[in-house]
Coordinates of C-alpha atoms in Angstrom, one line a residue:
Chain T
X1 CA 122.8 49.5 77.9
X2 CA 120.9 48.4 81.2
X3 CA 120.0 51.1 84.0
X4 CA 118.5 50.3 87.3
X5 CA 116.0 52.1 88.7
X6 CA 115.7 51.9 92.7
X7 CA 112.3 53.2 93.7
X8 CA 110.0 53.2 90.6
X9 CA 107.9 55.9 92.0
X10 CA 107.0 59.0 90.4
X11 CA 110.6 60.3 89.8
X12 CA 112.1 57.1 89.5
X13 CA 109.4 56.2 86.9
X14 CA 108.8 59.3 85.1
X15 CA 112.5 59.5 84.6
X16 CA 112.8 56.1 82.8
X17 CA 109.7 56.8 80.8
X18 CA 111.5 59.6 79.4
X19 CA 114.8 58.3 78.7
X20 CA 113.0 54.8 77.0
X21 CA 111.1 57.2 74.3
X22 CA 114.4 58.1 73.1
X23 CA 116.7 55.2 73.7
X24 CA 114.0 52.5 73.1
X25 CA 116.8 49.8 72.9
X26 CA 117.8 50.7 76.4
X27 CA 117.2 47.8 79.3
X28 CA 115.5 48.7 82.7
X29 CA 115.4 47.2 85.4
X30 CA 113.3 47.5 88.7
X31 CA 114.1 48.3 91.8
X32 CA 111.6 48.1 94.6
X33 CA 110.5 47.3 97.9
X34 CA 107.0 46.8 97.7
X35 CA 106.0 44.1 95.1
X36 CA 103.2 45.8 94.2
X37 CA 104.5 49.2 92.6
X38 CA 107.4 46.4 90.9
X39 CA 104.1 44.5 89.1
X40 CA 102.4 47.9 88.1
X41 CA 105.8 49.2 86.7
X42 CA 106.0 46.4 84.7
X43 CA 102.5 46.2 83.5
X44 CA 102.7 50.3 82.8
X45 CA 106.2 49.4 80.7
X46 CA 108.1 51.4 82.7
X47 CA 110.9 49.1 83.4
X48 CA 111.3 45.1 81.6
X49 CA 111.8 43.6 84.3
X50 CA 112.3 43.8 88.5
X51 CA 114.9 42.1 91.0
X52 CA 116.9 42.6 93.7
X53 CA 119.1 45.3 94.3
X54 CA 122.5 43.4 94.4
X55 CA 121.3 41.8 91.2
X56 CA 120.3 44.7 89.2
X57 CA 123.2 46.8 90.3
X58 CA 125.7 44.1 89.3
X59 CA 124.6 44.5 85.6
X60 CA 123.6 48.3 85.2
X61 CA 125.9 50.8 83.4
X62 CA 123.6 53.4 85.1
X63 CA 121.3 53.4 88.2
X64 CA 118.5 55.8 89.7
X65 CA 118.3 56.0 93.4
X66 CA 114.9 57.8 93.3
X67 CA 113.9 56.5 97.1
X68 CA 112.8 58.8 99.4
X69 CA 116.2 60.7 100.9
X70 CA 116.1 58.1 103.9
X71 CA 116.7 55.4 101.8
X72 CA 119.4 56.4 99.8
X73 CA 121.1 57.5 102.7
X74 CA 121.3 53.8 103.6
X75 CA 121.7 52.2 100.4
X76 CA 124.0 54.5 99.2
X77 CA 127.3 52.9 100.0
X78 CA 126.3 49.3 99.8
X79 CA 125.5 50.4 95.8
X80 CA 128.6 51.8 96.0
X81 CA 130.4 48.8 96.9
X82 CA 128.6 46.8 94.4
X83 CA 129.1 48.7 91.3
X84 CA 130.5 47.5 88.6
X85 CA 133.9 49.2 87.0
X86 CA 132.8 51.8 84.4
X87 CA 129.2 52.4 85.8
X88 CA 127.2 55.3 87.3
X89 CA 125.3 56.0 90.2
X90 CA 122.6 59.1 90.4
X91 CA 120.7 60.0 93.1
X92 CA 117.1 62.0 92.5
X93 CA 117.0 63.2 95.9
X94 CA 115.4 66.4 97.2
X95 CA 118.3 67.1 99.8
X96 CA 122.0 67.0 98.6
X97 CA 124.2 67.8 101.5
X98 CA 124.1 64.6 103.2
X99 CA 123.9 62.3 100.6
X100 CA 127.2 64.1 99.4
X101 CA 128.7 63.7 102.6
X102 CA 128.2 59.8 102.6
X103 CA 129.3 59.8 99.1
X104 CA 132.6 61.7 99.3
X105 CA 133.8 59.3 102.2
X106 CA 133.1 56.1 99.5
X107 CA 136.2 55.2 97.4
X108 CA 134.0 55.0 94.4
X109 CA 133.2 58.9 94.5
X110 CA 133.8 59.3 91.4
X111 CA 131.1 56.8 90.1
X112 CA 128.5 58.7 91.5
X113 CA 126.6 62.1 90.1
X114 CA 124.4 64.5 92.8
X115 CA 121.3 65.5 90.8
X116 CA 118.2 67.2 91.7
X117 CA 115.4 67.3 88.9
X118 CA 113.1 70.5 90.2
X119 CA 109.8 68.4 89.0
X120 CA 107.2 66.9 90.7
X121 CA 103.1 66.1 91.4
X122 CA 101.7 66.1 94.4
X123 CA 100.9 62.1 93.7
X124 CA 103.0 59.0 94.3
X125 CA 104.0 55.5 93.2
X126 CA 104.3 54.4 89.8
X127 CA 101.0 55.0 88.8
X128 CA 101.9 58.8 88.9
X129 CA 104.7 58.7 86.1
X130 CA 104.7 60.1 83.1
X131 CA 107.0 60.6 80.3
X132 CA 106.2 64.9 80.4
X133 CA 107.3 65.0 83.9
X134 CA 110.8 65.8 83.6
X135 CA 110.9 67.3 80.0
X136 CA 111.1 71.2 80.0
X137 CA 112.2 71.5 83.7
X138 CA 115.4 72.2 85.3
X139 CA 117.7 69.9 86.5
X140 CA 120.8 70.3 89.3
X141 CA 124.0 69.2 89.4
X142 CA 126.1 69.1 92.7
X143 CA 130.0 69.2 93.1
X144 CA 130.7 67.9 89.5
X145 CA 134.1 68.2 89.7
X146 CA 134.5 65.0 91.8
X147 CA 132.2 63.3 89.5
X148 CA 134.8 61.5 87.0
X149 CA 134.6 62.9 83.1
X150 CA 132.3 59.8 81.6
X151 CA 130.2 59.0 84.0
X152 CA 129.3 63.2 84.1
X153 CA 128.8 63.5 80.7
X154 CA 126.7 60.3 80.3
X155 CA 124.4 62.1 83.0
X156 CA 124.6 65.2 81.4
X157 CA 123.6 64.1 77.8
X158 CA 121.0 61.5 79.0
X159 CA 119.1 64.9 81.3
X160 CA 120.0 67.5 78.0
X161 CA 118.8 64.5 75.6
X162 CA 115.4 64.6 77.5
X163 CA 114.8 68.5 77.9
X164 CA 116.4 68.9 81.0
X165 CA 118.2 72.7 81.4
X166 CA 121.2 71.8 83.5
X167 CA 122.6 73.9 86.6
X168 CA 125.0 73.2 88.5
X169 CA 126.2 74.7 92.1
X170 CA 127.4 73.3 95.9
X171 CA 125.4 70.8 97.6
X172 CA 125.3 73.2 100.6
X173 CA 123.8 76.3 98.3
X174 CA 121.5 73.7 96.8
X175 CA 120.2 72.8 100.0
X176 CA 120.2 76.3 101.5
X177 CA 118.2 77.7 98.2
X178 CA 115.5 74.8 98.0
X179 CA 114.8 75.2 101.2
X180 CA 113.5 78.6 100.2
X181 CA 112.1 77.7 97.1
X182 CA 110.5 73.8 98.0
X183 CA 110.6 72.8 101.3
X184 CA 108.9 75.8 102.7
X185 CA 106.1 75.6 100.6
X186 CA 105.4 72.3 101.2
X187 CA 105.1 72.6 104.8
X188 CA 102.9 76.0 104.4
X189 CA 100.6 74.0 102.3
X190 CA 100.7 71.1 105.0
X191 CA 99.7 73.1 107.9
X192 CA 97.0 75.7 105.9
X193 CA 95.5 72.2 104.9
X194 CA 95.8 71.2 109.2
X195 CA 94.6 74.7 109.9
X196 CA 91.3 74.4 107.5
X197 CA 90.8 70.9 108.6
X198 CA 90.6 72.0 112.4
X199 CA 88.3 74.5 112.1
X200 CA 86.5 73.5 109.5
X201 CA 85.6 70.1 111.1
X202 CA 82.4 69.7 108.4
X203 CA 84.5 69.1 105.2
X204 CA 81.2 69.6 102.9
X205 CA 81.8 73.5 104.0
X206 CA 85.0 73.4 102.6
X207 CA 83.7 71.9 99.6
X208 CA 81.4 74.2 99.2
X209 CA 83.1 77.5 99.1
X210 CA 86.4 76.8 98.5
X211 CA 87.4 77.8 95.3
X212 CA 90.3 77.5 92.7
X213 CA 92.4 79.5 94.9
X214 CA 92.5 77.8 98.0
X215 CA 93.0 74.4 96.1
X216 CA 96.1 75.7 94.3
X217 CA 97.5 77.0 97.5
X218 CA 96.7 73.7 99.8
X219 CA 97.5 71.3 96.8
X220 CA 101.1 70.2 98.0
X221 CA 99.2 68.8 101.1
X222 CA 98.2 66.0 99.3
X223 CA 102.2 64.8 99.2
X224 CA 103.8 61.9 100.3
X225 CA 104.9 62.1 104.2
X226 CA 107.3 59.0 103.5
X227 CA 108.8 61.1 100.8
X228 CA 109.0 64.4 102.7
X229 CA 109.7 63.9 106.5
X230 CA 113.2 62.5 105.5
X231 CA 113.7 65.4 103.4
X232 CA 112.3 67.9 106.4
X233 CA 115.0 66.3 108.5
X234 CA 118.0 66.0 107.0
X235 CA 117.6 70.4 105.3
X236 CA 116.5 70.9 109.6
X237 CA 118.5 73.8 109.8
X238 CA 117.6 75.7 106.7
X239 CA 114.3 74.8 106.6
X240 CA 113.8 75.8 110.0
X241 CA 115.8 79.0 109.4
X242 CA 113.2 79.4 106.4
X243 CA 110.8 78.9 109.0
X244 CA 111.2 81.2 111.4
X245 CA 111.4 83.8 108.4
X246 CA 108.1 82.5 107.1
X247 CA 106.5 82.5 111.0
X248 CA 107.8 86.2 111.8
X249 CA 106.3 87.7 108.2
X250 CA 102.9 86.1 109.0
X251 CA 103.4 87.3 112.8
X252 CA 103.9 90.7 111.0
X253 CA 100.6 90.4 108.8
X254 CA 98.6 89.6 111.9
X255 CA 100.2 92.7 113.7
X256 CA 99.2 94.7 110.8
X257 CA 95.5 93.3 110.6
X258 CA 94.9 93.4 114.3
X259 CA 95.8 97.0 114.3
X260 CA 94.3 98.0 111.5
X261 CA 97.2 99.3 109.5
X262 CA 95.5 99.6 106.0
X263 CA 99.0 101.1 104.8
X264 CA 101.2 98.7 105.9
X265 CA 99.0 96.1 105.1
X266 CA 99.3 97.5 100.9
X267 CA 103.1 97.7 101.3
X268 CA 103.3 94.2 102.0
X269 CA 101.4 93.0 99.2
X270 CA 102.7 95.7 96.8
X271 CA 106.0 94.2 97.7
X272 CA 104.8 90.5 97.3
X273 CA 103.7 91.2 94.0
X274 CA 107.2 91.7 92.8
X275 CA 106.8 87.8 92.6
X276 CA 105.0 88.0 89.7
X277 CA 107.8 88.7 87.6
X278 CA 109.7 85.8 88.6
X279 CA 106.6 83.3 88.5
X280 CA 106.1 84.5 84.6
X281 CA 109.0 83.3 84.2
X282 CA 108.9 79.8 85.6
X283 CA 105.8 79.2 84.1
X284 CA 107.3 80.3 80.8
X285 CA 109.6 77.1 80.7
Chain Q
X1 CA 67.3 95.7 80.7
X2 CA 69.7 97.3 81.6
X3 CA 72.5 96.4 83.8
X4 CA 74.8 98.7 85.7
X5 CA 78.2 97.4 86.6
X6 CA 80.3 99.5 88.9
X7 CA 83.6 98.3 88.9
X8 CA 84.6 96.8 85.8
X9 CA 87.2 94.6 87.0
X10 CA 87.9 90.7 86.9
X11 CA 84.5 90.2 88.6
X12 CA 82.2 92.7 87.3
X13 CA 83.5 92.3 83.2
X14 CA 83.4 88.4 83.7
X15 CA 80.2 88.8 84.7
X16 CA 79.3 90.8 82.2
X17 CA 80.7 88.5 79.2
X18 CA 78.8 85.4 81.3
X19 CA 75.7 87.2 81.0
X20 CA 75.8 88.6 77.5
X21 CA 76.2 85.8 76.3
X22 CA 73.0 84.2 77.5
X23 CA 71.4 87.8 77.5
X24 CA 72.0 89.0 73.7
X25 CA 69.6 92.2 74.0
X26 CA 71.2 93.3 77.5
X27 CA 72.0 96.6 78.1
X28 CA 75.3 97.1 80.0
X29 CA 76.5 100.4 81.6
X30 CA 79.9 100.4 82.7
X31 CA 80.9 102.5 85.8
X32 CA 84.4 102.9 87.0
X33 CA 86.4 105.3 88.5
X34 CA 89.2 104.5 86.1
X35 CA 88.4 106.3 82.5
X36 CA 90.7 103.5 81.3
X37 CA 89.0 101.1 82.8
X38 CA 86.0 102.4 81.2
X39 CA 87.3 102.6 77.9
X40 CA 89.0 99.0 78.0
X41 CA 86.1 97.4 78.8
X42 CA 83.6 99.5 75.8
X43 CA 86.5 97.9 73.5
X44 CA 86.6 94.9 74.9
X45 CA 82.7 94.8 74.7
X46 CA 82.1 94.0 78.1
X47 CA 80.0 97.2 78.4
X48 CA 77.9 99.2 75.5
X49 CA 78.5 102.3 77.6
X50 CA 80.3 104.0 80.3
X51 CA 78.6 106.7 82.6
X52 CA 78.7 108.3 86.0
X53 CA 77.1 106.8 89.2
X54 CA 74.0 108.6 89.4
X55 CA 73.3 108.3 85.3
X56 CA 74.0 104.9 85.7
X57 CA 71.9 104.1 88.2
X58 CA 69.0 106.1 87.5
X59 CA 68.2 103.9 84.3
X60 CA 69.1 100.1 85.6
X61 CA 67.0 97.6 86.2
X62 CA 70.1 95.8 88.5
X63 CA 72.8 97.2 89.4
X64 CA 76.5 95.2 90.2
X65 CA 78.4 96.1 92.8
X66 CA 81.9 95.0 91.8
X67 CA 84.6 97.2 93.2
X68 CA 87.1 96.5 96.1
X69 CA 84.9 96.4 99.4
X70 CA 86.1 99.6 101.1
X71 CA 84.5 101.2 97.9
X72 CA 80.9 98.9 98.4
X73 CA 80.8 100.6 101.9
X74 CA 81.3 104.1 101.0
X75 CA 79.2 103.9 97.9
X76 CA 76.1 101.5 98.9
X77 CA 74.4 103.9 100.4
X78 CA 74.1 106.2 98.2
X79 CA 73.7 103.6 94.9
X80 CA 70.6 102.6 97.3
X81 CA 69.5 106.4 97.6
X82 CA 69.1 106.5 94.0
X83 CA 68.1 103.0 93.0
X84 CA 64.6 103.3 91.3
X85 CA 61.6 101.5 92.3
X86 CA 61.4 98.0 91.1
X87 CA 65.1 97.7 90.4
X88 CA 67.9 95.8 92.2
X89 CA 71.2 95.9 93.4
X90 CA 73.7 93.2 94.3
X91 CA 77.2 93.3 95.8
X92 CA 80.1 90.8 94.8
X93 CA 82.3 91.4 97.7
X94 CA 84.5 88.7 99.4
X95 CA 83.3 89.9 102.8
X96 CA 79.7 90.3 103.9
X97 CA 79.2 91.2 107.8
X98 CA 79.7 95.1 107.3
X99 CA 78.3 95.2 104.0
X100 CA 75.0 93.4 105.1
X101 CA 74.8 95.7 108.4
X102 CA 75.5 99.1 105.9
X103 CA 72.3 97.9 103.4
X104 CA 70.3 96.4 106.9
X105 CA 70.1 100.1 107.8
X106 CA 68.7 101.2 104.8
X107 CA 65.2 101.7 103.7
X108 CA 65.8 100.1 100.4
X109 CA 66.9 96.9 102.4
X110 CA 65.1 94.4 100.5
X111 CA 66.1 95.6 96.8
X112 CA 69.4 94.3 97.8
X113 CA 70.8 90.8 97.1
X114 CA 74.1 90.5 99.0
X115 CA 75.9 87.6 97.0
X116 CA 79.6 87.0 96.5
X117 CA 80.9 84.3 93.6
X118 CA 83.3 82.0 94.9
X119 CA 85.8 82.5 91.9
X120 CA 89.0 84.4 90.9
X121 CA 92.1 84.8 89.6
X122 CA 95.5 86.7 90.5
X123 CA 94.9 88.9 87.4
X124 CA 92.7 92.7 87.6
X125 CA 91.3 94.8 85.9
X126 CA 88.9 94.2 82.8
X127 CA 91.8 92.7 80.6
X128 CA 91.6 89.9 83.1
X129 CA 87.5 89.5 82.2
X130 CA 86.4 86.3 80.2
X131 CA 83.4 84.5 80.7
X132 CA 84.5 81.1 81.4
X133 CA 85.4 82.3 84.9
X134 CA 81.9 82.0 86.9
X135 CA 80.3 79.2 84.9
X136 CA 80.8 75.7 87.0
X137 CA 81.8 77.9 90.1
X138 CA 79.0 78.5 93.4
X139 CA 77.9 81.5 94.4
X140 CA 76.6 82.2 97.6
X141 CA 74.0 84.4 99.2
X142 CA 73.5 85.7 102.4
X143 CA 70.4 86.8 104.4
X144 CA 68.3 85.8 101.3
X145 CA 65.2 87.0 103.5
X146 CA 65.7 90.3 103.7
X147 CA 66.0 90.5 99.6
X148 CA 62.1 91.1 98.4
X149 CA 61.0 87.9 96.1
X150 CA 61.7 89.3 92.5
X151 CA 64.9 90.6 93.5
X152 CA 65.6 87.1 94.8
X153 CA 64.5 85.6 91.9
X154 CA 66.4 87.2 89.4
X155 CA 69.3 87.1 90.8
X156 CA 69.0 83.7 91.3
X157 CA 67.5 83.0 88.0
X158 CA 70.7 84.9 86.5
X159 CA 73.5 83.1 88.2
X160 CA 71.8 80.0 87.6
X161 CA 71.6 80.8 84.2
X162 CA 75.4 81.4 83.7
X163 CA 76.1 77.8 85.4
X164 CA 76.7 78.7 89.1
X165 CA 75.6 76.9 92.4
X166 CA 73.8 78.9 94.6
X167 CA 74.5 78.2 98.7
X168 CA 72.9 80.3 101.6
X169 CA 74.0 81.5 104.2
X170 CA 74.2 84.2 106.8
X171 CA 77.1 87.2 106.6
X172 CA 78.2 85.8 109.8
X173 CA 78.8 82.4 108.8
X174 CA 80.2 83.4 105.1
X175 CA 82.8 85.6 106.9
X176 CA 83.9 83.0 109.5
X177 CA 84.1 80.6 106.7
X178 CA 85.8 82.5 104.1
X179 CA 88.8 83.6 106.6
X180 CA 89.5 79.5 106.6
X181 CA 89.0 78.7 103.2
X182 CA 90.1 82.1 101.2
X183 CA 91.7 84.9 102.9
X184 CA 94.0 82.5 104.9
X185 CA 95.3 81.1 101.4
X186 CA 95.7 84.6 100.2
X187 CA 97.9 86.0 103.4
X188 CA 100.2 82.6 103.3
X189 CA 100.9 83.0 99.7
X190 CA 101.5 86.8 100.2
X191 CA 104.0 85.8 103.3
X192 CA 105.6 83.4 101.1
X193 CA 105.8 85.4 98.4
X194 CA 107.8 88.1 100.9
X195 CA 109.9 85.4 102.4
X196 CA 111.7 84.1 99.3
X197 CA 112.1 87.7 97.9
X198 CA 113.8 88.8 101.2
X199 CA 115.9 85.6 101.5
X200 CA 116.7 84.8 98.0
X201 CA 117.5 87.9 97.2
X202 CA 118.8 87.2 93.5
X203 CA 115.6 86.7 92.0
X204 CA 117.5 84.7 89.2
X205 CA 118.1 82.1 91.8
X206 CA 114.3 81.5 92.5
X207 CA 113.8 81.3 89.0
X208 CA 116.6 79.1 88.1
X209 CA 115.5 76.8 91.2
X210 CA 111.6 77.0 92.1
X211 CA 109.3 74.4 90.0
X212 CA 105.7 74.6 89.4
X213 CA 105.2 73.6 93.2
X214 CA 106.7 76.7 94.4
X215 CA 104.6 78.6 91.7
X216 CA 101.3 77.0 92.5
X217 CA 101.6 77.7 96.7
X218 CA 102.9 81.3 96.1
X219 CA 100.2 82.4 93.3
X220 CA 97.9 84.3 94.9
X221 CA 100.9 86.5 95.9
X222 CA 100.3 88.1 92.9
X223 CA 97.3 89.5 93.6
X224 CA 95.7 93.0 94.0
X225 CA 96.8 94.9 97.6
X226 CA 94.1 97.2 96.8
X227 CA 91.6 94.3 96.8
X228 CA 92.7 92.3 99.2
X229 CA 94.3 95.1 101.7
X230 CA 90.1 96.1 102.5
X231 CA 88.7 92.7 102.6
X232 CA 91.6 91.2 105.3
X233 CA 90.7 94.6 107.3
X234 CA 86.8 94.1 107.1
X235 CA 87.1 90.1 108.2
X236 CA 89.4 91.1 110.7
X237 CA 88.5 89.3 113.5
X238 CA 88.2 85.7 111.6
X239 CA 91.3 86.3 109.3
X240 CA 93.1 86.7 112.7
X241 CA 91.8 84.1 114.7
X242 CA 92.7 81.9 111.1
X243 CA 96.1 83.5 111.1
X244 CA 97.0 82.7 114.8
X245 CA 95.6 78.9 114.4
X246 CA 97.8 78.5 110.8
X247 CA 101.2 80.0 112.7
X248 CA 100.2 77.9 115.6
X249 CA 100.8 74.8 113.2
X250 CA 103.8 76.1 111.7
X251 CA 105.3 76.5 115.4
X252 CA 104.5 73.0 115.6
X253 CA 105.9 72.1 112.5
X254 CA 109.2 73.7 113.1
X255 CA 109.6 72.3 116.5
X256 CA 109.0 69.1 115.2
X257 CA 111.9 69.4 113.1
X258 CA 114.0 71.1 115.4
X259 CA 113.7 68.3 117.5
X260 CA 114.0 65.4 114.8
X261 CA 110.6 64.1 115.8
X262 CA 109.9 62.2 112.5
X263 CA 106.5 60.6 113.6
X264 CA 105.2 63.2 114.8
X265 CA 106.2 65.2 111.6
X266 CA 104.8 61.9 109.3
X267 CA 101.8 62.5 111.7
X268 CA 100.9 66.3 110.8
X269 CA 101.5 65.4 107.7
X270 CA 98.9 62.2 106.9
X271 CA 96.7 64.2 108.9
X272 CA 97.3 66.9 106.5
X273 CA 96.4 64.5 103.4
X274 CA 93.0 64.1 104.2
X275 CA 92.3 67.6 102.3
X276 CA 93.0 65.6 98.7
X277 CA 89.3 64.0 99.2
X278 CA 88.4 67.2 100.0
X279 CA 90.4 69.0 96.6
X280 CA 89.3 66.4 94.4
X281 CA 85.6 66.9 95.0
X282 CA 86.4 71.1 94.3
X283 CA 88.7 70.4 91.1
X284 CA 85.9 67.9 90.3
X285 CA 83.5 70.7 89.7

């Protein structure tokens, strides 16, 4: 069996790691537009060999589209086209409603399978993989029914087979939900990273005193714009919706700290807490 | 010697266990205001004894400081009343302009050694102790001239001792500081934190959906109002000015989406990568 893997990044490369420890007879092939992360995929054994899209598409029972969402906006239907009778097409992407969109209007529909693994580092390229990535985490499914019955359950038992707990719901509640539970904090970590940057001009202060606490909240800020800008743009109106939520609680915090409202001030935090209960168990899993 | 520790909480029992450990024949007095408190920490043997204030005090050679910072004001001056001649008292609090100005107006001015460790967890209370937290971590002092030498030098020799960095400064310039790198981090994940409870509000669904990103940005949401409520209302000033600049970048942000402007968005963003140099020298450490 030979799967294609376009965009051997971190995903793209953490997925295939994964799947080759268990189906070790299994062919991969890369997919990639800089010939660089091709050459260290192959040196890292993360795929046997690398070519063109049309070519590796052509012979793949199964292929990754683990580009940033940009990309697999525009690939999408040319892979479509191309793909072979019997074979699958998965996306990785971050976003879901869009991608669906293009999908649904493709004749081949019911080649392709919407998923959304909720994993990821803050680091990039192929020399972020790794096998554990995926393992243990939860993965999405979108609008399953117009996926046809093989190429579903070959997606589903390749995921399960790996440690993947599978979920499945609308490509609209998916976007809605992550962009509550992703795509917010990524930008709050990208502009408290801007924030301490631009006041703290000497970066040897922030070294000094910053402490476990501030690098845990900033860390996203080290992500990938090319992988995030795309996926910004095309969940605009929810993430700005989760914005504007995010903007008018902070507002409120300032509000409360400017005058002084020690009581108001403890409510809020007593009701953050209740977070706690749900972050035991995520990092349960 | 004996050692008072007032407040036997993350801070003051981690110190504690850091410092027995190097210090077998120590003598540690536990005061809290919590008998629970108290009699956690005797089991947990972060104390040999618990006592009242004055008892306490009366018979230490240094006494610790470690209780929310609302209670370091009300209480300094009178710990300072009754500190004995030749013994010293520090302060761990996370803000040092009003604390500094309370002990500058007091006679026993230069038996204090107004310090604060740059290290914590979301967790209270002394079952959150363990002595691995301040080892590796920097501590820093402020207005180290107004401490008389031997209270200097212990203190210093004692946090060296346990493995921390020691950094100087003035309480202005820690406060100022601190808003950027620590209390900014905290109010962002505690606005977080309250924006995904209000929105999502099946807490199922952020459990089902969030991955460790989500966990590691929203934290510090977990942590104590009764802590933190004091110290944001102390730094006021800073932690405002910090919280207009931050929500000042996430109007940015959204507008930027709002409008589709993907450089500028890649823009913010690279911009925002430069903190990794900056994390990777802290998680270095």
């Amino acid at each position: 069996m030979t799967v294609s893997i376009i965009g051997i990044g971190l995903l793209g490369g953490s997925f295939a790691l994964a799947i080759r420890e268990k189906y070790p007879k299994m062919h991969f092939i890369g997919v990639d537009a800089s010939p660089v992360n091709g050459q260290l995929a192959l040196a890292k054994g993360i795929v046997d060999e690398v070519l063109p899209l049309a070519e590796a598409v052509a012979q793949s029972t199964l292929v990754v589209m683990a580009t940033p969402v940009n990309t697999i906006i525009d690939l999408l239907p040319t892979v479509l086209d191309h793909l072979p009778t019997g074979a699958t097409i998965i996306d990785l992407g971050s976003t879901k409603e869009l991608i669906c969109t293009i999908a649904d209007a493709h004749e081949k529909r019911a080649q392709f399978v919407a998923v959304h693994p909720m994993a990821g580092t803050e680091n990039s390229g192929p020399g972020a993989a790794f096998k554990e990535l995926l393992p243990g985490k939860n993965l999405i499914i979108c609008d399953r029914e117009k996926s046809n019955a093989d190429s579903l359950t070959l997606v589903e038992s390749l995921f399960r087979d790996i440690g993947m707990k599978l979920f499945y719901m609308t490509p609209k509640e998916h976007d809605l939900h992550l962009a509550y539970v992703s795509h917010l904090s990524h930008i709050s970590a990208f502009a408290l990273g801007l924030t301490v940057l631009e006041k703290e001009k000497d970066e040897q202060a922030i070294f000094d005193m910053a402490s476990t606490g501030f690098s845990s909240t900033v860390r996203l800020a080290k992500s990938s714009p090319q992988m995030w800008a795309p996926i910004f743009d095309q969940n605009r109106t929810n993430v700005s919706d989760a914005l504007a939520a995010y903007i008018d609680f902070l507002q409120q915090f300032k509000t409360v700290i400017d005058t002084q409202d020690l009581q108001t001030s403890l409510d809020f935090m007593q009701r953050a807490n209740v977070i706690r209960r749900v972050l035991d168990g995520i990092e349960k899993r």
